[in-house]
Coordinates of C-alpha atoms and ligand atoms in Angstrom, one line a residue:
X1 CA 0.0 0.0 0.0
X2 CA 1.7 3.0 -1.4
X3 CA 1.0 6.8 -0.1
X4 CA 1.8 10.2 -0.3
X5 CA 5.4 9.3 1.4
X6 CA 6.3 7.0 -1.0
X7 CA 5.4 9.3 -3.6
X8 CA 7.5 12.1 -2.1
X9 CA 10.2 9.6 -1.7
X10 CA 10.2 8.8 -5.7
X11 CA 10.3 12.8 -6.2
X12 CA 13.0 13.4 -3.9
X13 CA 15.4 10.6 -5.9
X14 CA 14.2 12.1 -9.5
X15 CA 15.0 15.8 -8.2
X16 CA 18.5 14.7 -6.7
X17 CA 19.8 14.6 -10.2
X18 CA 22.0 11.2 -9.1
X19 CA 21.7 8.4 -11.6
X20 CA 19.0 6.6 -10.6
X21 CA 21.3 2.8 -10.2
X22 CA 23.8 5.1 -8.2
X23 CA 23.3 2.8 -4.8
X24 CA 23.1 5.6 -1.9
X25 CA 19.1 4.7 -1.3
X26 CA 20.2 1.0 -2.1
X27 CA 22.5 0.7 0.4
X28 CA 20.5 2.7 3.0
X29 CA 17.9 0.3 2.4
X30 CA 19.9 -2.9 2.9
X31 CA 21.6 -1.5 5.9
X32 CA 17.9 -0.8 7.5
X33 CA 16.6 -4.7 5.9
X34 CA 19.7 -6.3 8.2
X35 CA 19.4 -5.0 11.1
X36 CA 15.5 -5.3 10.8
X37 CA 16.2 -9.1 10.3
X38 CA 19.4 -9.7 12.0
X39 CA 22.0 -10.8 9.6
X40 CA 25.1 -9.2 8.8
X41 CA 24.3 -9.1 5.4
X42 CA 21.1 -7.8 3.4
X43 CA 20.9 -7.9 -0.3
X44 CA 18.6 -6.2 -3.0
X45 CA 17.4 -7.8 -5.9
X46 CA 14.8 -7.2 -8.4
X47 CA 12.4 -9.6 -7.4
X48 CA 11.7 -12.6 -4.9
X49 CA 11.9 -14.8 -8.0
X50 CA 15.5 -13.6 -8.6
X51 CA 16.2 -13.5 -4.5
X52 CA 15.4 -17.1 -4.8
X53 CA 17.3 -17.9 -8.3
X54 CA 20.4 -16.4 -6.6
X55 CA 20.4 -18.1 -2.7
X56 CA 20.0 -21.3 -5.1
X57 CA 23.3 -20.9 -7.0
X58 CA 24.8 -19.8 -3.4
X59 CA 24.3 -23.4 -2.7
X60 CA 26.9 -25.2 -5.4
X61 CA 24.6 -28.0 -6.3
X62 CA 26.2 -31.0 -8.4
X63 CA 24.4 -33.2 -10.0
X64 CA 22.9 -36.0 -7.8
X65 CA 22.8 -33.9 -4.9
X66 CA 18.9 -34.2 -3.2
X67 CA 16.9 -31.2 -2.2
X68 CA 14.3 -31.5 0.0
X69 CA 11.1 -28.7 -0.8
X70 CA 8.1 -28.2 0.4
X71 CA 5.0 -28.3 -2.1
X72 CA 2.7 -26.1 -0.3
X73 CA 4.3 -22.6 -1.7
X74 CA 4.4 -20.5 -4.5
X75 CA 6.4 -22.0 -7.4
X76 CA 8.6 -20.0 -7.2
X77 CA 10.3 -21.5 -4.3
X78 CA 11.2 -24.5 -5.9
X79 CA 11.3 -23.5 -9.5
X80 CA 15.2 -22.5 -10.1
X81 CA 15.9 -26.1 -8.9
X82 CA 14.8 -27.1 -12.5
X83 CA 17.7 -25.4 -14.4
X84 CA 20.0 -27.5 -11.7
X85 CA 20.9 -31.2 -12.3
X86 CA 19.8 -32.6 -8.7
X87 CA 16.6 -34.6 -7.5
X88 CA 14.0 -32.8 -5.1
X89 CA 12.2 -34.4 -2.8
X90 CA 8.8 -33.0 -2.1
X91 CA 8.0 -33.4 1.6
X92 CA 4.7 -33.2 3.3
X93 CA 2.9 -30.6 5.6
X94 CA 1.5 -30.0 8.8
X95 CA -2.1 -29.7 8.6
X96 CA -2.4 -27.0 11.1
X97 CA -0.1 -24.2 9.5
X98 CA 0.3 -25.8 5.6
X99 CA 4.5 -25.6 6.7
X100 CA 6.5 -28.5 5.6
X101 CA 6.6 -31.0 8.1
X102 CA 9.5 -31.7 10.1
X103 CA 8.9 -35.3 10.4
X104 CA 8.5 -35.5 6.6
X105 CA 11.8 -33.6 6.3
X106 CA 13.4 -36.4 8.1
X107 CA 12.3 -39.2 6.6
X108 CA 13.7 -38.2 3.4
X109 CA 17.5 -37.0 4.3
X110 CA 19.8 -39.1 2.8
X111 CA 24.0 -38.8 2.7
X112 CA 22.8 -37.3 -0.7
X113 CA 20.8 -34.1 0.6
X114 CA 22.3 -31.0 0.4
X115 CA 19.6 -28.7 1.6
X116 CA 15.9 -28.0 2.3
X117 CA 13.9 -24.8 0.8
X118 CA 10.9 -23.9 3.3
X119 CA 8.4 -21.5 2.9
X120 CA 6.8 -19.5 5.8
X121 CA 2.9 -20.3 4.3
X122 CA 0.9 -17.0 5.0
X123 CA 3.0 -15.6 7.2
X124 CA 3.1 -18.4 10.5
X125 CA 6.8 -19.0 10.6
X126 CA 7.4 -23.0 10.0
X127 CA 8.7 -24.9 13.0
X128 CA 12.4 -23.9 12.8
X129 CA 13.4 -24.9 15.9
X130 CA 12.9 -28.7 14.9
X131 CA 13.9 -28.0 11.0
X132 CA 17.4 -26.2 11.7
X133 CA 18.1 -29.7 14.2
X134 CA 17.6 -32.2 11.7
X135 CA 19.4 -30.0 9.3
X136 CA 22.1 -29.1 11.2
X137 CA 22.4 -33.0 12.5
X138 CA 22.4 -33.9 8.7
X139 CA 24.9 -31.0 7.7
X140 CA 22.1 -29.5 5.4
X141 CA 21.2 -26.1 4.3
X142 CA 18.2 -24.7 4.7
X143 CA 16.6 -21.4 2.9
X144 CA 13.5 -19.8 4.0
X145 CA 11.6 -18.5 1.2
X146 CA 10.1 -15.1 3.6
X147 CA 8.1 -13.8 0.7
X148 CA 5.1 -13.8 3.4
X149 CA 6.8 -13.4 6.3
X150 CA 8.4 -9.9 6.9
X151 CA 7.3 -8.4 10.3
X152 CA 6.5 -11.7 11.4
X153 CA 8.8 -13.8 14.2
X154 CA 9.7 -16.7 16.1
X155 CA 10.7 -16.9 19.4
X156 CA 11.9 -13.5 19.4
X157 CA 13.9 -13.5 16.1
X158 CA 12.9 -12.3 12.5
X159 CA 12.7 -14.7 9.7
X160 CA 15.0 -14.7 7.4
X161 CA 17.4 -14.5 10.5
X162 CA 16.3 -18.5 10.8
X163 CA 19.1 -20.6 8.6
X164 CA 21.4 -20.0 6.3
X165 CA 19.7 -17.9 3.5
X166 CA 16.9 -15.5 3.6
X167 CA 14.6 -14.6 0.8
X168 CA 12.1 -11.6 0.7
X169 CA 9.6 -10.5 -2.4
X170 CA 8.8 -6.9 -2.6
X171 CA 6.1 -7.4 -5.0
X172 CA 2.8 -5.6 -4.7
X173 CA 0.8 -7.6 -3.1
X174 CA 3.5 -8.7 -0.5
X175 CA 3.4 -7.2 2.9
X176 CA 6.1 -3.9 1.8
X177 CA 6.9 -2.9 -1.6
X178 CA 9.3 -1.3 -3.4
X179 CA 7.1 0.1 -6.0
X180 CA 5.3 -3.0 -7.4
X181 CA 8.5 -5.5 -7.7
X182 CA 11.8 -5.9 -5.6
X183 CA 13.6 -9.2 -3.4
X184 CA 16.2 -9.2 -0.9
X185 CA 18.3 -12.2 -0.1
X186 CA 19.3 -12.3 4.0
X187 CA 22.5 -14.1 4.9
X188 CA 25.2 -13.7 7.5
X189 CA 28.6 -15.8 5.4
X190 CA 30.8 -13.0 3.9
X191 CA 31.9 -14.8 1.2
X192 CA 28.4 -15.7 0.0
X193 CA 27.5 -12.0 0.3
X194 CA 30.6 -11.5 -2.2
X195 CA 29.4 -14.1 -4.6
X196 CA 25.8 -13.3 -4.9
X197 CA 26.8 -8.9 -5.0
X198 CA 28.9 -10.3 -8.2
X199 CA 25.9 -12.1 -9.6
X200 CA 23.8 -9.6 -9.5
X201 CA 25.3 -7.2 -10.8
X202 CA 26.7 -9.4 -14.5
X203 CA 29.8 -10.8 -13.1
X204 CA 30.1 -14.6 -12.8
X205 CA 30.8 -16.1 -8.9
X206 CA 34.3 -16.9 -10.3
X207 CA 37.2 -17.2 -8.4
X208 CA 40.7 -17.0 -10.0
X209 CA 42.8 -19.1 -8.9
X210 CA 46.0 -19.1 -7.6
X211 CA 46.9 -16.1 -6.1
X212 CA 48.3 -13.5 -8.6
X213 CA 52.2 -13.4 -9.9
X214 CA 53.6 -10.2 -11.8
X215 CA 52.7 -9.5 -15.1
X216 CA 55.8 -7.7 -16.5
X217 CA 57.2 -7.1 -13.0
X218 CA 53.7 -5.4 -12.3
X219 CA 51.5 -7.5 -10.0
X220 CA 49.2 -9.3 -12.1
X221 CA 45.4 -8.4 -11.0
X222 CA 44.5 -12.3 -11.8
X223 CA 46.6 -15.2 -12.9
X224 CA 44.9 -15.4 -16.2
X225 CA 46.7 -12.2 -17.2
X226 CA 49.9 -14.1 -17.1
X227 CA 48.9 -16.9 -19.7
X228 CA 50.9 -16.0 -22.7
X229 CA 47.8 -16.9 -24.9
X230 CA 45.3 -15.2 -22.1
X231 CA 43.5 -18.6 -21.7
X232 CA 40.4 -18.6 -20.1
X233 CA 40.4 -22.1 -20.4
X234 CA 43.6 -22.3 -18.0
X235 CA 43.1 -21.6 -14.6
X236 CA 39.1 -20.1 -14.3
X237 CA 38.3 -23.6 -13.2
X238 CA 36.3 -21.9 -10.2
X239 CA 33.5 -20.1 -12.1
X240 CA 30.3 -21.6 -11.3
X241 CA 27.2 -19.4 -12.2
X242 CA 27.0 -16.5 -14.4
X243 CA 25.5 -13.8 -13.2
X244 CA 22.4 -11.8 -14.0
X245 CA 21.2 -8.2 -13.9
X246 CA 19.3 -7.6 -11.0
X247 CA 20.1 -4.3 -9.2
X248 CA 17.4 -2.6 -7.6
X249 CA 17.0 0.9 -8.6
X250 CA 17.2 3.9 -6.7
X251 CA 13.3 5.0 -6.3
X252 CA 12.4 1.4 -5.8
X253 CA 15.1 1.3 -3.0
X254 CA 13.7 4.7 -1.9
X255 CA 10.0 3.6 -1.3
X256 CA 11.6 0.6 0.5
X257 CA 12.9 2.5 3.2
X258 CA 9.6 4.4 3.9
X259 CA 8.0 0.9 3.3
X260 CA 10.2 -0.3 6.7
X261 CA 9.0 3.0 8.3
X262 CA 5.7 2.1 7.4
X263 CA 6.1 -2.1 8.4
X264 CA 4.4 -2.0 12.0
X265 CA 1.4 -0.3 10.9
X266 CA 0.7 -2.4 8.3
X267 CA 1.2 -5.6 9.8
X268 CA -0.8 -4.5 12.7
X269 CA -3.7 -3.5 10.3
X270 CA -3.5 -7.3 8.5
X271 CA -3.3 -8.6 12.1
X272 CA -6.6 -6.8 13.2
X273 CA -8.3 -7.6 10.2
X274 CA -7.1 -11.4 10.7
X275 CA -8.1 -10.9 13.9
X276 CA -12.0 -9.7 12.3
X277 CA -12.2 -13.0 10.3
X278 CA -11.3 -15.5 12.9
X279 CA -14.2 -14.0 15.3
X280 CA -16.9 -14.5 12.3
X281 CA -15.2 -17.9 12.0
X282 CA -15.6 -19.1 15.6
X283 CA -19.3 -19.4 15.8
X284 CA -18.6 -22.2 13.2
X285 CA -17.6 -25.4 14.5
X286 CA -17.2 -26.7 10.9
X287 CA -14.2 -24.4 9.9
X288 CA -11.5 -23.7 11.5
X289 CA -8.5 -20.8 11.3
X290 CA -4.8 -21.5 11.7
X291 CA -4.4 -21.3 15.2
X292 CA -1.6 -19.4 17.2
X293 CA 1.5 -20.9 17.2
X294 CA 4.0 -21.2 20.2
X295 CA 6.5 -18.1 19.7
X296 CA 5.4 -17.1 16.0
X297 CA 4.0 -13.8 15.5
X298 CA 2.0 -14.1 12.3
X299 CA 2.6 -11.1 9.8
X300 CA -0.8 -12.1 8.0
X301 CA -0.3 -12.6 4.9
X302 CA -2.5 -14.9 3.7
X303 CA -5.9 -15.5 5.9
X304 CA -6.4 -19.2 5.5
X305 CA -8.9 -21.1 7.2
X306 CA -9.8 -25.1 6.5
X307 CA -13.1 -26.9 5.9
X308 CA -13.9 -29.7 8.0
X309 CA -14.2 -32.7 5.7
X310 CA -18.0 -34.2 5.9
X311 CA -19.4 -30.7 5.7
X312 CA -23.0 -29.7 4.7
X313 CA -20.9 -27.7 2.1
X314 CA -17.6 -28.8 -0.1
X315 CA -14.8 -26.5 -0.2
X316 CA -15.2 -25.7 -4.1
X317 CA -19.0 -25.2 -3.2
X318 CA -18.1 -22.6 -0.4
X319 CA -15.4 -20.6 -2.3
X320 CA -18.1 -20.7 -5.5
X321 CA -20.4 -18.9 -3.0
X322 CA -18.4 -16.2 -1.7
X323 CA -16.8 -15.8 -5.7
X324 CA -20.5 -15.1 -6.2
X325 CA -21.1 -12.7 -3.6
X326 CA -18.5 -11.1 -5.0
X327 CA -15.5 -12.0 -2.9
X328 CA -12.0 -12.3 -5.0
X329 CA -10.9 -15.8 -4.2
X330 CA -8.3 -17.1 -5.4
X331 CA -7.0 -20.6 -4.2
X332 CA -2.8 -20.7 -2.8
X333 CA -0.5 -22.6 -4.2
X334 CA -1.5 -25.6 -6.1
X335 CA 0.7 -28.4 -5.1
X336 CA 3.9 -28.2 -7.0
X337 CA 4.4 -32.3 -7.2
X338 CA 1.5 -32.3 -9.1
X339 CA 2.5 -29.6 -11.9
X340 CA 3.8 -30.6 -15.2
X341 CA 7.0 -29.3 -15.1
X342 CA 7.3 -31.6 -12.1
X343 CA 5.3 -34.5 -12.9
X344 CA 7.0 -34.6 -15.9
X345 CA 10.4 -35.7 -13.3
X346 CA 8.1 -38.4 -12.1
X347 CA 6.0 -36.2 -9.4
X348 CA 2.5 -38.1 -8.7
X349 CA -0.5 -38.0 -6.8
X350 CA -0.8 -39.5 -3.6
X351 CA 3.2 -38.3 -3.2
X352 CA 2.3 -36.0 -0.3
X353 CA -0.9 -36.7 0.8
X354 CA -1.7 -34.1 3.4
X355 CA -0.9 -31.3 1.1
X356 CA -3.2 -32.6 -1.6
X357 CA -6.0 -32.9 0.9
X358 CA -5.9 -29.8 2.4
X359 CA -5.5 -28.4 -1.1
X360 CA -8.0 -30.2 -2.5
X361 CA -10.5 -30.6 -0.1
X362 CA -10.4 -28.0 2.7
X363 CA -7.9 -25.0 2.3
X364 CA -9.6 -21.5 1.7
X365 CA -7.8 -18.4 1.7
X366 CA -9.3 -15.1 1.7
X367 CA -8.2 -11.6 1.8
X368 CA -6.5 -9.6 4.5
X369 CA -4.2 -6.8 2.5
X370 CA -4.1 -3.6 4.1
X371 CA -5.3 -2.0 1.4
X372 CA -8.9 -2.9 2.2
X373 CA -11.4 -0.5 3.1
X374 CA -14.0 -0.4 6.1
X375 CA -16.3 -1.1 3.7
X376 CA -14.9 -4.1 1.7
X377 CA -13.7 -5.7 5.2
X378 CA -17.7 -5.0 6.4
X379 CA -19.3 -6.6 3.1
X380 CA -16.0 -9.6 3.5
X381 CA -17.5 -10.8 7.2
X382 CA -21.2 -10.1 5.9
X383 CA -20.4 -12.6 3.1
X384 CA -18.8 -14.8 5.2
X385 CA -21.4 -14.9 7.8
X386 CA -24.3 -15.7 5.1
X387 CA -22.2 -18.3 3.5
X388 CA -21.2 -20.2 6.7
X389 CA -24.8 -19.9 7.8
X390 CA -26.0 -21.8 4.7
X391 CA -23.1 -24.0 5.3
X392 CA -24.7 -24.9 8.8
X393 CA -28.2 -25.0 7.7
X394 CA -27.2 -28.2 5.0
X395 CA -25.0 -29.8 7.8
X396 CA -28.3 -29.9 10.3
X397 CA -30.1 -31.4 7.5
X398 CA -27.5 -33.8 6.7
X399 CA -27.0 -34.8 10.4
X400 CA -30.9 -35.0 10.6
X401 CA -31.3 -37.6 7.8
Ligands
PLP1 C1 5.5 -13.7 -4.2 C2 6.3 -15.0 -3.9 C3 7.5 -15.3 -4.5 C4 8.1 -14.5 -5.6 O1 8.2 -13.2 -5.4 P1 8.2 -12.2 -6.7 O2 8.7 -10.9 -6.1 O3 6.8 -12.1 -7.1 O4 9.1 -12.7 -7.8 C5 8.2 -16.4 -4.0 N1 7.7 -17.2 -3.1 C6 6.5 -16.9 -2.5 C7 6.0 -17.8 -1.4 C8 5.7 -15.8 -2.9 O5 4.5 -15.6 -2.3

């Protein structure tokens, strides 16, 4: 939700007559996004997509390496693993908060996993605590795709603060933005900061190695200027990924930092609207909302509520309703296992159970953006209320028959 601030912040950066990649509102920016989270570094890209491309390559995959990924998130998450040569390994969810389940997660390390890429669904941060043991027992990375999550915690901490590699969106809909697109990758290992600020700005994550020798009694700035046939065949055996274009620019960057300003408010106004939904909810002992969660402070992103199976009602048949009273419903995140780009890697049905059930059968999410008025939020309950009060009215008819 963008205001008059962020406009003056976009007229301040034109006027400065500074080229608008320069970096000054950039690197403000990151600076604030670190110590927000709590990592030493804080990194801004042009998307979450790209945030998540990037952490990826950080990770030096090889072919037959195993990645573990949750299928209950936006495809995004697990998408860049297609242009690697390793084998994911979908785990399953925990029915209460749609997070990957950590019991799941362990059944499927092997010597052959080399990480695990988690998604904070809707803003509830996933159950770290457990995660980061079996991962750190099994010498496994883990990346938290935050795309939901900022201005959210656990136990105290921020997410993206949780394992090794942190991975905002600052797309429109997400819960800032930096002018309708934007990412930021969170990490505290130096040399992976070095890397990913070389691949994002067109520079492969190459090292050079040896050290460098004299070039004509000059110090040579990289071995490969001493090859008499400047090979770069001879000794760039280091570089791994290219790199990309992806540097923020400076008014996006600007809005960011009035965004941060801005972060309390508008995760307080999702929270009470949240908070609005779950009260129409409760008279409705055939629904139920994702309940609190022991130390996570839930930055709303999503409102998702389930459908008790064996309802008067199915879930397509309730979110039909509401589409018809004129409530924009849209459905998060198909199951990746069963899309074609993964079924076509032998992905099935019946893979991970609980996520196509709750999918399929019992997950609704409806909105709770900021950007809201009185009146929509009024008319959102109203509907709600009439719906679930249809809903009960078949259920007594079914249990009377
Ligand atoms: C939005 C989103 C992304 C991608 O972010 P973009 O900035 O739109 O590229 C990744 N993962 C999740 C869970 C998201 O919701």
């Amino acid at each position: 939700m963008l205001g008059t601030e962020e406009a003056e912040a976009v007229a301040r950066v034109l006027n400065s007559g500074s080229p608008l990649s320069s970096g000054r509102y950039r690197e403000a920016f990151e600076r604030r996004f670190s110590e927000l989270v709590g990592t030493r570094h804080a990194l801004s890209v042009t998307s979450g997509t790209v945030a998540l491309e990037l952490a990826i390559s950080l990770l030096d995959l090889w072919p037959g390496d195993e990645v573990i990924a949750t299928p209950q998130t936006y495809k995004a998450t697990v998408q860049p693993l297609l242009r690697h040569p390793v084998t994911v390994r979908f785990c399953d969810i925990d029915p209460v908060t749609l997070n990957a389940d950590p019991d799941s997660i362990a059944t499927l390390i092997t010597p052959r996993t080399k990480a695990i890429l988690l998604v904070h669904f809707g803003g509830v941060t996933a159950d770290m605590n457990k995660i980061m043991k079996i991962a750190r027992g099994a010498g496994v990375l883990v990346v938290e795709d935050c795309a939901h999550a900022l201005g959210g915690s656990y136990f105290g901490a921020s997410p993206g603060s949780l394992a090794d590699i942190g991975c905002f969106s600052f797309h429109s809909s997400k819960n800032i933005t930096t002018l309708g697109e934007g990412g930021m990758v969170t990490l505290n290992r130096d040399d992976w900061a070095e890397r990913l600020d070389l691949m994002r700005s067109n520079e492969s994550d190459s090292i050079y190695a040896p050290a460098p020798r004299t070039l004509g009694g000059q110090a040579a700035a990289h071995t490969w200027m001493l090859h008499p046939g400047n090979a770069f065949s001879h000794d760039c055996t280091q570089i791994r990924h290219p790199g990309t274009n992806a540097i923020m620019s400076e008014p996006a960057a600007a809005v960011g930092l009035v965004q941060l300003d801005r972060l309390t408010d508008l995760i307080n106004r999702r929270q009470e609207i949240a908070g609005r939904i779950s009260a129409t909810l409760a008279p409705f002992p055939f629904v139920r909302a994702v309940p609190e969660q022991p130390g996570v402070v839930n930055a709303h992103h999503l409102y998702t509520f389930f459908l008790d199976p064996g309802s008067g009602i199915t879930r397509d048949a309730l979110v039909g309703r509401l589409e018809q009273l004129g409530i924009e419903m849209r459905l998060r995140y198909f199951p990746l296992h069963l899309l074609p780009e993964w079924r076509a890697q032998g992905h099935h049905p019946g893979e991970c159970p609980v996520t196509e059930r709750m999918w399929f059968d019992q997950q609704v999410n409806l909105p709770c953006q900021p950007v809201l008025s009185e009146e929509q939020i009024s008319y959102l309950l109203r509907a709600l209320r009439t719906v679930l009060s249809e809903a009960e009215t078949a259920n007594r008819a079914l249990a009377g028959t």
